[in-house]
Short mmCIF file of C-alpha atoms in Angstrom, two decimals:
data_model
loop_
_atom_site.label_atom_id
_atom_site.label_comp_id
_atom_site.label_asym_id
_atom_site.label_seq_id
_atom_site.Cartn_x
_atom_site.Cartn_y
_atom_site.Cartn_z
CA MET H 1 -18.45 -4.05 -4.15
CA SER H 2 -15.11 -2.10 -5.05
CA ARG H 3 -13.70 0.50 -3.02
CA SER H 4 -10.63 3.01 -3.29
CA PHE H 5 -7.54 3.37 -1.93
CA LEU H 6 -8.16 6.69 -0.95
CA HIS H 7 -10.47 5.51 1.65
CA MET H 8 -8.34 2.43 3.08
CA ASP H 9 -7.67 3.48 6.75
CA ASN H 10 -4.51 1.82 8.05
CA HIS H 11 -5.43 -1.57 9.04
CA GLU H 12 -7.14 -1.70 6.07
CA VAL H 13 -4.43 -1.19 3.69
CA ALA H 14 -1.56 -3.06 6.61
CA ALA H 15 -3.73 -5.75 6.29
CA ALA H 16 -4.21 -5.67 2.24
CA LEU H 17 -0.70 -5.36 1.74
CA ARG H 18 0.29 -8.49 4.21
CA VAL H 19 -2.57 -10.56 1.79
CA LEU H 20 -0.56 -9.65 -1.55
CA PHE H 21 2.72 -10.85 0.03
CA ALA H 22 1.62 -13.66 0.73
CA ARG H 23 0.43 -14.52 -2.44
CA GLY H 24 3.12 -13.43 -4.24
CA GLU H 25 1.80 -10.49 -5.43
CA VAL H 26 4.02 -7.20 -3.07
CA GLU H 27 7.64 -8.00 -1.46
CA LEU H 28 7.60 -6.34 1.50
CA LEU H 29 11.04 -4.86 3.26
CA GLY H 30 10.26 -3.86 6.03
CA GLU H 31 7.97 -1.56 7.90
CA GLY H 32 7.48 0.84 11.01
CA LEU H 33 5.11 3.17 12.49
CA VAL H 34 6.48 6.99 13.53
CA PRO H 35 3.42 9.39 15.59
CA GLU H 36 1.92 10.79 12.10
CA ALA H 37 1.79 7.74 10.30
CA ASP H 38 2.16 3.89 9.07
CA PHE H 39 4.23 3.28 6.42
CA PHE H 40 5.54 -0.27 4.70
CA LEU H 41 8.57 -0.26 2.59
CA CYS H 42 7.49 -2.29 -0.55
CA ARG H 43 9.28 -4.11 -3.77
CA TRP H 44 5.81 -4.27 -6.85
CA ARG H 45 7.38 -4.78 -10.12
CA GLY H 46 10.21 -4.43 -8.74
CA LYS H 47 10.41 -0.76 -8.63
CA ARG H 48 10.61 0.28 -4.77
CA VAL H 49 7.28 1.60 -3.17
CA ASN H 50 6.70 3.19 0.07
CA ALA H 51 3.44 2.89 1.30
CA LYS H 52 2.73 5.33 4.08
CA PHE H 53 -1.12 5.51 6.13
CA ASP H 54 -1.37 9.70 7.22
CA LEU H 55 -3.57 9.57 10.12
CA ALA H 56 -4.24 13.79 8.80
CA TYR H 57 -3.78 12.24 5.24
CA GLY H 58 -4.57 8.55 4.92
CA PRO H 59 -3.22 6.53 2.67
CA GLU H 60 -0.63 7.36 0.06
CA LEU H 61 2.02 5.72 -2.04
CA HIS H 62 5.73 6.88 -3.13
CA PHE H 63 7.71 5.04 -5.85
CA ILE H 64 11.03 5.41 -4.76
CA GLU H 65 11.60 4.33 -9.17
CA PRO H 66 10.16 6.17 -12.02
CA CYS H 67 7.06 5.44 -12.49
CA THR H 68 3.98 6.13 -14.89
CA ALA H 69 0.94 7.90 -13.20
CA GLN H 70 -0.60 3.98 -14.83
CA GLU H 71 1.39 1.96 -12.14
CA GLN H 72 1.19 3.92 -8.98
CA ALA H 73 -3.02 3.37 -11.05
CA GLU H 74 -2.46 -0.43 -10.46
CA LEU H 75 -0.26 -0.70 -7.23
CA GLU H 76 -3.84 1.05 -5.21
CA ALA H 77 -6.15 -1.06 -7.05
CA LEU H 78 -4.82 -4.60 -6.38
CA ILE H 79 -4.19 -2.95 -2.75
CA ALA H 80 -7.62 -1.44 -2.67
CA ALA H 81 -9.10 -4.79 -3.98
CA VAL H 82 -8.44 -6.60 -1.43
CA GLU H 83 -11.25 -8.55 0.07
CA PRO H 84 -11.37 -7.07 3.82
CA ARG H 85 -11.95 -9.70 6.36
CA ALA H 86 -14.90 -10.23 8.07
CA GLY H 87 -14.23 -10.28 11.95
#
């Protein structure tokens, strides 16, 4: 079953990024929590990107370095494709 990055919750985004890190597909540079958001500082394909989960607006990717819409869509799809763990 396919799911959308934009419909993931903060725990799903965090878990998916950790799986991608373990696979060597995403480099996690750091993570943080502020009252309104969780965020992950990442590097993907050599480009810095912040994955943010805003409690009011949901998940977002903010590329620090220029990227194309296709690259952003690819990373969103990669994150969303990580199967959630049955718990």
